[in-house]
mmCIF file of C-alpha atoms and ligand atoms in Angstrom:
data_model
loop_
_atom_site.group_PDB
_atom_site.id
_atom_site.type_symbol
_atom_site.label_atom_id
_atom_site.label_comp_id
_atom_site.label_asym_id
_atom_site.label_seq_id
_atom_site.Cartn_x
_atom_site.Cartn_y
_atom_site.Cartn_z
ATOM 1 C CA UNK A 1 118.020 116.993 98.535
ATOM 2 C CA UNK A 2 120.534 114.760 96.791
ATOM 3 C CA UNK A 3 123.383 113.944 99.154
ATOM 4 C CA UNK A 4 126.888 112.608 98.719
ATOM 5 C CA UNK A 5 127.498 108.888 99.137
ATOM 6 C CA UNK A 6 129.566 107.902 102.176
ATOM 7 C CA UNK A 7 132.431 105.474 101.524
ATOM 8 C CA UNK A 8 134.103 105.548 104.951
ATOM 9 C CA UNK A 9 133.981 101.941 106.263
ATOM 10 C CA UNK A 10 134.494 103.097 109.873
ATOM 11 C CA UNK A 11 131.280 105.103 109.700
ATOM 12 C CA UNK A 12 129.373 102.480 107.692
ATOM 13 C CA UNK A 13 130.239 99.738 110.197
ATOM 14 C CA UNK A 14 128.468 101.555 113.020
ATOM 15 C CA UNK A 15 124.998 100.338 113.887
ATOM 16 C CA UNK A 16 122.293 102.883 113.086
ATOM 17 C CA UNK A 17 119.812 104.153 115.659
ATOM 18 C CA UNK A 18 116.027 103.841 115.505
ATOM 19 C CA UNK A 19 114.352 106.430 113.315
ATOM 20 C CA UNK A 20 111.429 108.614 114.391
ATOM 21 C CA UNK A 21 109.036 110.972 112.636
ATOM 22 C CA UNK A 22 111.675 113.677 113.146
ATOM 23 C CA UNK A 23 113.659 111.844 110.444
ATOM 24 C CA UNK A 24 111.174 112.342 107.596
ATOM 25 C CA UNK A 25 113.500 114.831 105.884
ATOM 26 C CA UNK A 26 116.308 112.259 105.934
ATOM 27 C CA UNK A 27 113.942 109.787 104.262
ATOM 28 C CA UNK A 28 113.166 112.367 101.572
ATOM 29 C CA UNK A 29 116.888 113.027 101.016
ATOM 30 C CA UNK A 30 117.458 109.277 100.816
ATOM 31 C CA UNK A 31 114.764 108.954 98.140
ATOM 32 C CA UNK A 32 116.167 111.933 96.220
ATOM 33 C CA UNK A 33 119.666 110.438 96.345
ATOM 34 C CA UNK A 34 118.439 106.976 95.307
ATOM 35 C CA UNK A 35 116.524 108.472 92.370
ATOM 36 C CA UNK A 36 119.609 110.467 91.336
ATOM 37 C CA UNK A 37 121.577 107.185 91.248
ATOM 38 C CA UNK A 38 118.847 105.042 89.641
ATOM 39 C CA UNK A 39 121.182 103.915 86.859
ATOM 40 C CA UNK A 40 123.626 102.236 89.248
ATOM 41 C CA UNK A 41 121.776 101.613 92.506
ATOM 42 C CA UNK A 42 118.480 99.969 93.563
ATOM 43 C CA UNK A 43 118.563 100.550 97.289
ATOM 44 C CA UNK A 44 120.105 102.777 99.906
ATOM 45 C CA UNK A 45 120.326 103.017 103.677
ATOM 46 C CA UNK A 46 120.433 106.353 105.498
ATOM 47 C CA UNK A 47 123.990 105.854 106.757
ATOM 48 C CA UNK A 48 125.104 105.820 103.112
ATOM 49 C CA UNK A 49 124.144 109.522 103.031
ATOM 50 C CA UNK A 50 125.760 110.171 106.395
ATOM 51 C CA UNK A 51 122.775 109.762 108.743
ATOM 52 C CA UNK A 52 123.056 106.802 111.126
ATOM 53 C CA UNK A 53 119.307 106.168 111.433
ATOM 54 C CA UNK A 54 117.444 102.973 110.531
ATOM 55 C CA UNK A 55 115.838 104.101 107.291
ATOM 56 C CA UNK A 56 116.094 102.384 103.918
ATOM 57 C CA UNK A 57 114.806 103.239 100.464
ATOM 58 C CA UNK A 58 114.461 100.736 97.661
ATOM 59 C CA UNK A 59 113.535 100.740 94.016
ATOM 60 C CA UNK A 60 110.996 97.910 93.784
ATOM 61 C CA UNK A 61 110.729 97.416 90.014
ATOM 62 C CA UNK A 62 110.352 101.152 89.425
ATOM 63 C CA UNK A 63 108.268 101.784 92.551
ATOM 64 C CA UNK A 64 110.139 103.592 95.292
ATOM 65 C CA UNK A 65 109.529 102.440 98.826
ATOM 66 C CA UNK A 66 110.790 103.845 102.139
ATOM 67 C CA UNK A 67 110.943 101.809 105.334
ATOM 68 C CA UNK A 68 111.574 103.108 108.830
ATOM 69 C CA UNK A 69 113.071 100.680 111.366
ATOM 70 C CA UNK A 70 112.750 97.633 109.087
ATOM 71 C CA UNK A 71 113.150 94.209 110.685
ATOM 72 C CA UNK A 72 113.123 90.786 109.075
ATOM 73 C CA UNK A 73 110.662 88.637 111.022
ATOM 74 C CA UNK A 74 110.903 85.478 108.923
ATOM 75 C CA UNK A 75 112.998 84.231 106.034
ATOM 76 C CA UNK A 76 113.429 81.145 103.942
ATOM 77 C CA UNK A 77 115.157 79.837 100.841
ATOM 78 C CA UNK A 78 118.817 80.425 101.643
ATOM 79 C CA UNK A 79 121.155 80.909 98.680
ATOM 80 C CA UNK A 80 124.644 82.179 97.944
ATOM 81 C CA UNK A 81 125.110 85.130 95.657
ATOM 82 C CA UNK A 82 127.408 88.054 94.807
ATOM 83 C CA UNK A 83 126.493 91.672 95.347
ATOM 84 C CA UNK A 84 127.885 95.101 94.680
ATOM 85 C CA UNK A 85 127.420 98.202 96.803
ATOM 86 C CA UNK A 86 127.566 101.875 95.912
ATOM 87 C CA UNK A 87 129.699 102.480 99.006
ATOM 88 C CA UNK A 88 132.204 99.727 98.165
ATOM 89 C CA UNK A 89 134.280 98.601 95.198
ATOM 90 C CA UNK A 90 133.590 95.406 93.298
ATOM 91 C CA UNK A 91 131.316 92.455 94.015
ATOM 92 C CA UNK A 92 131.416 90.250 97.099
ATOM 93 C CA UNK A 93 129.961 86.895 98.088
ATOM 94 C CA UNK A 94 127.074 86.820 100.527
ATOM 95 C CA UNK A 95 124.198 84.624 101.744
ATOM 96 C CA UNK A 96 120.604 85.775 101.181
ATOM 97 C CA UNK A 97 117.074 84.390 101.477
ATOM 98 C CA UNK A 98 114.630 84.118 98.596
ATOM 99 C CA UNK A 99 111.564 85.175 100.588
ATOM 100 C CA UNK A 100 111.430 87.397 103.654
ATOM 101 C CA UNK A 101 108.704 88.925 105.781
ATOM 102 C CA UNK A 102 109.508 92.430 106.957
ATOM 103 C CA UNK A 103 108.031 94.548 109.723
ATOM 104 C CA UNK A 104 108.531 98.283 109.221
ATOM 105 C CA UNK A 105 106.909 101.697 109.563
ATOM 106 C CA UNK A 106 105.840 103.697 106.527
ATOM 107 C CA UNK A 107 106.061 107.511 106.083
ATOM 108 C CA UNK A 108 102.957 107.928 108.279
ATOM 109 C CA UNK A 109 104.539 105.734 110.931
ATOM 110 C CA UNK A 110 101.939 103.076 110.420
ATOM 111 C CA UNK A 111 103.318 99.604 111.082
ATOM 112 C CA UNK A 112 103.337 97.343 108.047
ATOM 113 C CA UNK A 113 104.083 93.625 107.723
ATOM 114 C CA UNK A 114 104.772 92.556 104.178
ATOM 115 C CA UNK A 115 106.440 89.687 102.339
ATOM 116 C CA UNK A 116 108.965 90.201 99.569
ATOM 117 C CA UNK A 117 110.608 87.728 97.225
ATOM 118 C CA UNK A 118 113.489 87.385 94.815
ATOM 119 C CA UNK A 119 115.444 90.497 93.833
ATOM 120 C CA UNK A 120 113.371 92.903 95.937
ATOM 121 C CA UNK A 121 113.896 90.695 98.990
ATOM 122 C CA UNK A 122 117.622 90.663 98.259
ATOM 123 C CA UNK A 123 117.798 94.473 98.078
ATOM 124 C CA UNK A 124 115.972 94.802 101.404
ATOM 125 C CA UNK A 125 118.321 92.311 103.092
ATOM 126 C CA UNK A 126 121.337 94.246 101.808
ATOM 127 C CA UNK A 127 119.958 97.569 103.084
ATOM 128 C CA UNK A 128 118.911 96.192 106.483
ATOM 129 C CA UNK A 129 122.472 94.899 106.828
ATOM 130 C CA UNK A 130 123.636 98.505 106.313
ATOM 131 C CA UNK A 131 121.412 99.591 109.235
ATOM 132 C CA UNK A 132 123.199 96.987 111.367
ATOM 133 C CA UNK A 133 126.641 98.186 110.292
ATOM 134 C CA UNK A 134 127.179 95.069 108.177
ATOM 135 C CA UNK A 135 128.929 95.493 104.848
ATOM 136 C CA UNK A 136 128.962 92.685 102.301
HETATM 137 ZN ZN1 ZN B 201 125.281 98.651 99.962
#
């Protein structure tokens, strides 16, 4: 189900809780909402649709990917950039890493470790920040 985007900074600055298999419907709603906003958004965290659980969905060059409880386990290639956010107005400066290795659970709650680079890595870093209550 496509949900409304949350803009309330007080809510968005709260740290999200660990997700479980009971949150699969939230992940589906997150995917539906991301797809509905494909023209202006490449990633979303569950708190952006009002659910403070650690779930993110990204559009990885047209392939949609959901991660439960994602964690960055290594990173390198620091750079400064500017980003926008569907929940905020305008673009803001931030620091990101070119390559990251992420540990997460997939929809079957199988643990995955995978490396990402460039724009996809940047999207994931932005969405993991959302899980931690960090806004750019
Ligand atoms: Zn955002």
